[in-house]
Coordinates of C-alpha atoms in Angstrom, one line a residue:
X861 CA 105.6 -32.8 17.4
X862 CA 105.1 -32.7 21.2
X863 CA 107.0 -35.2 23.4
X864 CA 105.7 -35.7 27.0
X865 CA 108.2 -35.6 30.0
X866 CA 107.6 -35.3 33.8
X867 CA 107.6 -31.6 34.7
X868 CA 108.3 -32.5 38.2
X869 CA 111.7 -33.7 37.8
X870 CA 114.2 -30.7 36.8
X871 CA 116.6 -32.8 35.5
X872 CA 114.6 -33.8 32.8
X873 CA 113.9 -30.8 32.3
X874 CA 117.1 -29.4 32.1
X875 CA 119.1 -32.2 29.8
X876 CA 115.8 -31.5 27.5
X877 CA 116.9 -31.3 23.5
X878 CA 115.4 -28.5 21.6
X879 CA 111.3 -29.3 21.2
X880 CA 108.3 -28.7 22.6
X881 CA 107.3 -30.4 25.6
X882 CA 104.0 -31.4 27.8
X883 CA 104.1 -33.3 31.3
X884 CA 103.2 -36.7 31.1
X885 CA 100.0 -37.1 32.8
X886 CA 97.2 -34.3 33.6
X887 CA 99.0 -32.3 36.7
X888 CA 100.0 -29.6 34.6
X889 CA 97.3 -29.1 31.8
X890 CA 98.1 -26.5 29.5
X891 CA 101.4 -26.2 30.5
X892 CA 104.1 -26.5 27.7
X893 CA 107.8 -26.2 27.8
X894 CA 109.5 -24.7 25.0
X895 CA 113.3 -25.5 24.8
X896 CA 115.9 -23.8 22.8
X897 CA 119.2 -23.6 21.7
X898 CA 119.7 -20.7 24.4
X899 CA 116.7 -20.8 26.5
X900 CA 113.6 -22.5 27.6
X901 CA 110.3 -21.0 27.6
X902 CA 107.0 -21.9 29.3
X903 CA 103.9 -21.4 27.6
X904 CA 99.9 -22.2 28.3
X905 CA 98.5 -23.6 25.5
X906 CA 94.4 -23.5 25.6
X907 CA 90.8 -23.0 24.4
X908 CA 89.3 -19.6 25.8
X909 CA 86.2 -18.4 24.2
X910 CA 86.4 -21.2 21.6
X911 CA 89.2 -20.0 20.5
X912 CA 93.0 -21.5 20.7
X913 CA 95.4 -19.6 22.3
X914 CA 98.9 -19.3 23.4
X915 CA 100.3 -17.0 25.6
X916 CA 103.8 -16.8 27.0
X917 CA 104.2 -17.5 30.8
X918 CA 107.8 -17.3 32.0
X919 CA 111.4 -18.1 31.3
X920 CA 112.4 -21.8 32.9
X921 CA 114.6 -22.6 35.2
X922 CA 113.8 -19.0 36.8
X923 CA 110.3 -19.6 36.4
X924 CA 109.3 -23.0 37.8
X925 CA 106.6 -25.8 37.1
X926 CA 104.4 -24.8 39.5
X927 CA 104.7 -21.2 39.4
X928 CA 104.4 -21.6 35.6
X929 CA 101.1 -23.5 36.7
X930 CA 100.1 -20.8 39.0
X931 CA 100.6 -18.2 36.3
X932 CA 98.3 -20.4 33.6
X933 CA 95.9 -20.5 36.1
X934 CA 95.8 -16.2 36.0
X935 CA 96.2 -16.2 32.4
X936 CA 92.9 -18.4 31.7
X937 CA 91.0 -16.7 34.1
X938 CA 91.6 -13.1 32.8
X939 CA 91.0 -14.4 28.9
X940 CA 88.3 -16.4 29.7
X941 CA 86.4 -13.5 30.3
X942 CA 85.5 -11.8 26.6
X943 CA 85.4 -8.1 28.4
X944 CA 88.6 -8.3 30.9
X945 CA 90.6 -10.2 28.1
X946 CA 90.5 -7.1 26.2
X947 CA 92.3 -5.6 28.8
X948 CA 95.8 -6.2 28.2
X949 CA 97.9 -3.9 30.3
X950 CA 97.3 -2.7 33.6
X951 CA 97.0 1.2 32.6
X952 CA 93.8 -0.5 30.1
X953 CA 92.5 -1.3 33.8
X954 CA 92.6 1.5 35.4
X955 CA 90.7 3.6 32.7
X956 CA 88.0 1.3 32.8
X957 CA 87.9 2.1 36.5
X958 CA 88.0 5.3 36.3
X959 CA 85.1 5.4 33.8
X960 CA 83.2 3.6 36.2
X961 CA 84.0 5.7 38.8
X962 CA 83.1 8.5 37.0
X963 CA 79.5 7.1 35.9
X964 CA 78.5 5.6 39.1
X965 CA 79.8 9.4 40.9
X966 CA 82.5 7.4 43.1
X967 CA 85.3 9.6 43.0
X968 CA 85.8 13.1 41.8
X969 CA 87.3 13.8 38.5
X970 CA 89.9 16.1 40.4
X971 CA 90.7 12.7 42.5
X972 CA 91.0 10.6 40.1
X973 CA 93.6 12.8 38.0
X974 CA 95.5 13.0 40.4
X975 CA 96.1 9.5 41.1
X976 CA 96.5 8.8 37.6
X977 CA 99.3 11.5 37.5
X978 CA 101.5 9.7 40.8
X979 CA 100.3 6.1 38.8
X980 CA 101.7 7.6 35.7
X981 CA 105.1 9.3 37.7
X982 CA 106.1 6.4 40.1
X983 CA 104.3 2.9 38.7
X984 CA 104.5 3.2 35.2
X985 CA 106.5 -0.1 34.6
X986 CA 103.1 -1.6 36.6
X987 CA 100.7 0.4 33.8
X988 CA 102.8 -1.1 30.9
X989 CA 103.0 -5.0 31.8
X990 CA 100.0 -7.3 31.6
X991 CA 97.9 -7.6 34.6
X992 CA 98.9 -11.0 35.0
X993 CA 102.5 -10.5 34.6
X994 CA 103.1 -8.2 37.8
X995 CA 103.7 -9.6 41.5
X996 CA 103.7 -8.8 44.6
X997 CA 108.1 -7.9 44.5
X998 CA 106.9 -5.4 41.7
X999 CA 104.2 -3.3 43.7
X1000 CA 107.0 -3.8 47.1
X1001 CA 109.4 -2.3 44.8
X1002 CA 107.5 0.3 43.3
X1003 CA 106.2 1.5 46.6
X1004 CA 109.5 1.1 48.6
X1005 CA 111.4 3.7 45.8
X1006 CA 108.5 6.3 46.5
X1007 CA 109.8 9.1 49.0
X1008 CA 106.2 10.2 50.2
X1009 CA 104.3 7.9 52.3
X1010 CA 100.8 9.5 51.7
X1011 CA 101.9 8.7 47.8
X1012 CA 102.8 5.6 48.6
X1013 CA 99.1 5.2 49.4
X1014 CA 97.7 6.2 47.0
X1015 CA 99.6 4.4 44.1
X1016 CA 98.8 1.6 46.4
X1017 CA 95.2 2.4 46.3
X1018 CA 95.3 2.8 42.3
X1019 CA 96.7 -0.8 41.7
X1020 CA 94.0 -1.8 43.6
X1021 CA 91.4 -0.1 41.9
X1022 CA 92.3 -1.1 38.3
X1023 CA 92.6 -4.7 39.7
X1024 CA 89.2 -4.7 41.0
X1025 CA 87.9 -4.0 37.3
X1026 CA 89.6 -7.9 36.6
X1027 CA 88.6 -11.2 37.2
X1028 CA 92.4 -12.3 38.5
X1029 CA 93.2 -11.1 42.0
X1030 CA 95.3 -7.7 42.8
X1031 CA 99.1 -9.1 43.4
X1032 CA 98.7 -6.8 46.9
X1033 CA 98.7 -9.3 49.1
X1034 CA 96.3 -8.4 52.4
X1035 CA 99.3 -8.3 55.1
X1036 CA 102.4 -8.6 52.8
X1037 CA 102.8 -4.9 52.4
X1038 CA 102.5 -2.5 55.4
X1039 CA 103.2 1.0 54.6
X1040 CA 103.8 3.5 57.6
X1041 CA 101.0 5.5 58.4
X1042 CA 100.1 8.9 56.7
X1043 CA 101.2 11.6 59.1
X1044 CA 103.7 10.1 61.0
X1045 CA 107.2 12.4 59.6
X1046 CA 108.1 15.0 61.4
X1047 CA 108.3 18.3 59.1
X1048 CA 111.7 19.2 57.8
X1049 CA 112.1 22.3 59.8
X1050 CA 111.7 20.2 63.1
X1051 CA 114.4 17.6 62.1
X1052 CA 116.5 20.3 61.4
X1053 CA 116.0 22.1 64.1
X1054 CA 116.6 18.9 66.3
X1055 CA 119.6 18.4 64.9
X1056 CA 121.0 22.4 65.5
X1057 CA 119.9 23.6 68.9
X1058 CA 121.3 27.5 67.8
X1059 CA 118.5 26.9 65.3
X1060 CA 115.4 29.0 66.5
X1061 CA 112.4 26.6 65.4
X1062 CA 110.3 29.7 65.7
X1063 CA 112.4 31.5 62.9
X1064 CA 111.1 30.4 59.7
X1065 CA 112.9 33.2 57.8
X1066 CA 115.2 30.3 56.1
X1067 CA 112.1 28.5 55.2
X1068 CA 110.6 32.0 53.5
X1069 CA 113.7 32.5 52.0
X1070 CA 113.6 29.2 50.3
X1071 CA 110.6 29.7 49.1
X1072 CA 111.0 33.6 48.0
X1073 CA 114.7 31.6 45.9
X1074 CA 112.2 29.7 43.8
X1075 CA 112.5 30.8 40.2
X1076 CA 109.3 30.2 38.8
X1077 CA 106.7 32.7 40.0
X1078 CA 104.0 30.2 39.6
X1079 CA 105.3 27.8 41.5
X1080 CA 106.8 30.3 44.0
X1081 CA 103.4 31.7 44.5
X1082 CA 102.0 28.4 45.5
X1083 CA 104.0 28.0 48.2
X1084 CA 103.3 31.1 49.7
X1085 CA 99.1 30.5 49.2
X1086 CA 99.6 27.3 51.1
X1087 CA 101.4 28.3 54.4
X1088 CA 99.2 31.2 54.5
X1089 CA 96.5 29.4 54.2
X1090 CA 97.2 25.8 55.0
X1091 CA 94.9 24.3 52.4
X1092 CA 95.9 20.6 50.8
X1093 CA 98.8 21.2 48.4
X1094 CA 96.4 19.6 45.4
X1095 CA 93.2 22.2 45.8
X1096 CA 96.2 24.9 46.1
X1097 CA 98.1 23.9 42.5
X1098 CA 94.6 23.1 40.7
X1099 CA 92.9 26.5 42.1
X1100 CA 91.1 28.0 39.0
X1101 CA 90.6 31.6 39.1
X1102 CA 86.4 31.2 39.5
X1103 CA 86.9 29.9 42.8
X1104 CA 88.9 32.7 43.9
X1105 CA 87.5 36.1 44.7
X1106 CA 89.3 39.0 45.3
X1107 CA 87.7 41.3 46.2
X1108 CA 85.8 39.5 48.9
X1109 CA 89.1 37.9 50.2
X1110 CA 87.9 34.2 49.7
X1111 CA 88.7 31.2 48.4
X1112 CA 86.3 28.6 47.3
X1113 CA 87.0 24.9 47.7
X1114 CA 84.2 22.1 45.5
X1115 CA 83.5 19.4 46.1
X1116 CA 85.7 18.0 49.6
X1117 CA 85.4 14.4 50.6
X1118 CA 81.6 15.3 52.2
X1119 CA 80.4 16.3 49.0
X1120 CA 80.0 20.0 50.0
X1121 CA 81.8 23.4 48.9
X1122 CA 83.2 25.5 51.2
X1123 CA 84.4 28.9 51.0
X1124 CA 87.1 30.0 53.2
X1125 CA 88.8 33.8 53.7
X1126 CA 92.1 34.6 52.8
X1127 CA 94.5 36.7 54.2
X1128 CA 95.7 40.5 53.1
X1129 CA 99.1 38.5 52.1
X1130 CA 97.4 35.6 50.2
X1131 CA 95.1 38.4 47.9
X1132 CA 98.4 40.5 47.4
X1133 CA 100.6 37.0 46.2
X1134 CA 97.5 36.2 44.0
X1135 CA 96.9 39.4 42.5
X1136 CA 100.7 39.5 41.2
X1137 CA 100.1 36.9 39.1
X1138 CA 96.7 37.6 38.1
X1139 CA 96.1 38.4 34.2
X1140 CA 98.0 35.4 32.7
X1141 CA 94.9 34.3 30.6
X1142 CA 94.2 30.9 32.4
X1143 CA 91.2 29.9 34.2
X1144 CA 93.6 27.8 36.0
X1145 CA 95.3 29.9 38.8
X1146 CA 98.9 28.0 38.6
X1147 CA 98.5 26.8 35.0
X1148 CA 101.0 24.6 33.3
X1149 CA 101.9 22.3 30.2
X1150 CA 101.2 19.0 32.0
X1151 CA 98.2 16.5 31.3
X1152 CA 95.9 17.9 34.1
X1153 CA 96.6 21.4 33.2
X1154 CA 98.0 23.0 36.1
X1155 CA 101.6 22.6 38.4
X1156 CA 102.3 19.2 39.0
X1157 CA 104.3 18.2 42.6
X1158 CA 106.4 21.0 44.1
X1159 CA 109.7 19.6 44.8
X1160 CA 111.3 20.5 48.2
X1161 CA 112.8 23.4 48.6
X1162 CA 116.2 23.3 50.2
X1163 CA 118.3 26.8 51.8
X1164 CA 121.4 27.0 50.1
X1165 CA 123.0 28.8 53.6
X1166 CA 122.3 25.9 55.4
X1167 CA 124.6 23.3 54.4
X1168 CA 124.1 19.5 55.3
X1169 CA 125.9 16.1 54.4
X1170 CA 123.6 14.6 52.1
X1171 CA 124.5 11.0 52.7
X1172 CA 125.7 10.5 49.2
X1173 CA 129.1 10.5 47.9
X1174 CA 131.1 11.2 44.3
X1175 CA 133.1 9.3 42.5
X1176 CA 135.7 10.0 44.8
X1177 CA 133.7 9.1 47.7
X1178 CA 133.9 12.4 48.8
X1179 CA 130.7 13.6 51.3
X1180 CA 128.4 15.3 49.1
X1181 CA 127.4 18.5 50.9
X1182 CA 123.9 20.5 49.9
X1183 CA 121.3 22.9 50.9
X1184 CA 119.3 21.4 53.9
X1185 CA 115.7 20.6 53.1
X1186 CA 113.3 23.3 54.8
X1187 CA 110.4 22.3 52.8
X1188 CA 108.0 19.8 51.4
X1189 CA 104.3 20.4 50.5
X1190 CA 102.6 18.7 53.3
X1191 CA 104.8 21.0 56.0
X1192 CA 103.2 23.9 54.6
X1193 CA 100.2 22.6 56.3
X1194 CA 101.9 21.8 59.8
X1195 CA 103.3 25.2 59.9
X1196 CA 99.8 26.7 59.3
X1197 CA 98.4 25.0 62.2
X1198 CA 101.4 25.9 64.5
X1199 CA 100.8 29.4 63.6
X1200 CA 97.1 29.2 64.7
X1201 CA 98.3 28.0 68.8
X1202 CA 99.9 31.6 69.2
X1203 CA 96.8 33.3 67.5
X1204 CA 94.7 31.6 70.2
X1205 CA 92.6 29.6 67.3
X1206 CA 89.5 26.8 68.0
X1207 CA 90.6 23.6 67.0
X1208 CA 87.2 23.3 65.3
X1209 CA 88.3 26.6 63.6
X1210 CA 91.3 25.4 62.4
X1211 CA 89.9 22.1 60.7
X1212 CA 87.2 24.6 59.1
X1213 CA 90.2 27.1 57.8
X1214 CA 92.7 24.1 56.3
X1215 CA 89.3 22.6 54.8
X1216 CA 89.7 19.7 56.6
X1217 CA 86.7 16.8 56.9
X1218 CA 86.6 15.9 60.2
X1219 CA 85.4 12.5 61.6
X1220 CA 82.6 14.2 63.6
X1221 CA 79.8 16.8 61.3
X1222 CA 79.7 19.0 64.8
X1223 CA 83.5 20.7 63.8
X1224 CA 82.2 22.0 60.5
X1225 CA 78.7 23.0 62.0
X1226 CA 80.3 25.1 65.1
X1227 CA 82.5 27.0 62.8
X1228 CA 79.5 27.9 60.5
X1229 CA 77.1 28.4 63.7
X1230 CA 80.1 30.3 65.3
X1231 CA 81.5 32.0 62.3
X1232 CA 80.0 35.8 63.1
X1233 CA 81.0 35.4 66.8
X1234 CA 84.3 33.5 65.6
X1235 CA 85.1 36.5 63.1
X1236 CA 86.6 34.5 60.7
X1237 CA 88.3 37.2 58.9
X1238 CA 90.5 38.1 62.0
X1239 CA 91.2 35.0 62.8
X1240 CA 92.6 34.9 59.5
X1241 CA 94.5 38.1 60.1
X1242 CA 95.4 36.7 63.3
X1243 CA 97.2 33.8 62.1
X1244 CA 98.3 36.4 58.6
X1245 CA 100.1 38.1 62.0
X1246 CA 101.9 34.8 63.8
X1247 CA 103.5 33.9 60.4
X1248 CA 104.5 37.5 59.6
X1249 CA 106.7 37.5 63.0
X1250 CA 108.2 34.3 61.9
X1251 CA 109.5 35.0 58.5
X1252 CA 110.5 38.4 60.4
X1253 CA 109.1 40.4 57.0
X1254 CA 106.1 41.7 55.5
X1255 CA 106.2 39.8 51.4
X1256 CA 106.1 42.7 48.7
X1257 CA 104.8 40.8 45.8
X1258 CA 106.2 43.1 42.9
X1259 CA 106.8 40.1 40.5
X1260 CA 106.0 39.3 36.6
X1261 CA 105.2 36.4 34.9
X1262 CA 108.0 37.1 32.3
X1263 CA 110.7 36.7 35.6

């Protein structure tokens, strides 16, 4: 039996005995309290589709009556829709988005695995609750405990995307979550070379040493493909072997942001790093174990000579001291284009080498226009040069796959 109390008044609500409960009058329709020996429960109690149904809302006193209300209202919206009620977590959402995408040619396969892989890595508890259960202090914390900011983005982005498949709004609020803008860090070599003027920022041996420590020759490989040649971190780990030509020196980039292809040279270093892992069996150039079949995020690379307080302590609350970071993915880029100010580079060049998309189609057409005048190839070697001097050593690339 139901007895009806005023949901407005908490001290009703709170002296309550065990029962269920609905507010006496209509400003809460729907809305029924469930109270306990331990614990009271709100539920919304209604007829969707012609069918009854009851779906659990939130735990009173932490959830209140009106924000119980609020949350009925979400609740009947999403299940009175036949399609969207089908939908009952948020990673249900974003595979009918991506389907969409797919089907309506949106968004590139290679796009959208990849934000499905940071969705799956850093908003997982997101995927796995109902759409109508997650707020706006969910996505904040989810985004604020992600280190990248460009990441940050795009999980961002992804919420929103499998949101826009419902009939509920997305709980990202237009103006209640700023994120910094992508681009804005410094690179790690900089802030470390800030904070050590006998540092020579033009000495990136430490860096190449970091990155000639990394065990794996897979993943050590990678790093040295994208300083060399300053292409996106993604196209570098997902590389399959048929867009890479040896023998020619190039490397073949489908489908950018444009639509188009775009094949770029490669440096004597790049085709000699490649080539000692070639043979592995794997269409995919860096191949691993993961969903989307090849090296997932390469974590920074730190130099073990350089020692640094990391901030943290130990149980003792002792400093913990550890390898200064040198590296992330996206410095591998900034380093690229440093190199090409000593080789004497067009800017237009250099947004055509890192296979950027500029704003403006004239960048892209004056390096084609300009490419047998430009000599690609040696400004390729020309910039191969700059970062030679830098990491003071010319790479031998005697390594095996069983290292």
């Amino acid at each position: 039996m139901t007895t009806a109390i005023d949901f407005r008044r908490d001290s009703q609500l709170l002296k309550a005995a065990p029962g269920m409960y609905r507010h006496k009058g209509d400003a809460f329709p729907g809305l029924y309290l469930n109270v306990g020996k331990r614990r009271s429960t709100w539920y919304l109690k209604a007829r969707v589709n012609g069918k009854t149904k009851s779906v659990k809302l939130g735990v009173f006193p932490i959830m209140t009556a009106a924000q119980a209300l609020k949350q009925a209202s979400k609740e009947t919206a999403h299940h009175g829709n036949e399609t969207t009620a089908a939908i009952r977590k948020v990673s249900d959402a974003w595979r009918e988005y991506v389907a969409d995408a797919l089907a309506n040619e949106r968004a590139s396969e290679k796009h959208l695995t990849d934000m499905e892989r940071k969705l799956e890595r850093y908003a997982s508890d997101i995927l796995d609750k109902s759409p109508t259960q997650v707020s706006l202090l969910d996505v904040r914390r989810c985004l604020n405990a992600i280190p990248s900011v460009s990441t940050r983005h795009h999980v961002k982005a992804g919420i929103n995307n499998a949101y826009s498949m419902l009939d509920i709004p997305t709980p990202i609020q237009r103006g209640k979550i700023k994120l910094k803008q992508v681009g804005s860090r410094d690179t790690f070599w900089k802030v470390l070379c800030d904070s050590d003027e006998t540092i020579d920022r033009r000495d990136w041996s430490p860096m190449w040493e970091a990155i000639m420590a990394v065990k794996n020759p897979l993943r050590r490989i990678a790093w040295v493909v994208m300083l060399f040649t300053g292409i996106r971190a993604d196209d570098v780990r997902s590389l399959r072997w048929d867009q890479v030509d040896l023998q020619r020196k190039t490397i073949r980039l489908p489908k950018l942001k444009n639509g188009e292809d775009r094949t770029l040279p490669i440096c004597e270093t790049v085709v000699r790093a490649l080539l000692s892992i070639r043979g592995g069996g794997s269409e995919q150039v860096f191949p691993a174990s993961s969903q989307t079949g090849y090296l997932d995020h390469l974590d920074v690379l730190r130099h073990p000579a350089i020692i640094r307080d990391s901030g943290r302590t130990d149980k003792n609350g002792e400093p913990i001291m550890e390898g200064a970071p040198v590296l992330r993915q996206h410095d591998a880029r900034h380093h690229f284009t440093s190199a090409c100010g000593p080789a004497r580079i067009p800017s237009y060049a250099v947004a055509f080498l890192r296979g950027d998309i500029t704003s403006k189609d004239t960048d892209d057409d004056m390096a084609m226009h300009y490419q047998e005048d430009l000599a690609i190839e040696d400004l390729v070697a020309d910039i191969e040069n700059v970062i030679l001097l830098r990491i003071k050593q010319t790479p031998d690339f005697e390594l095996e796959l069983s290292d």
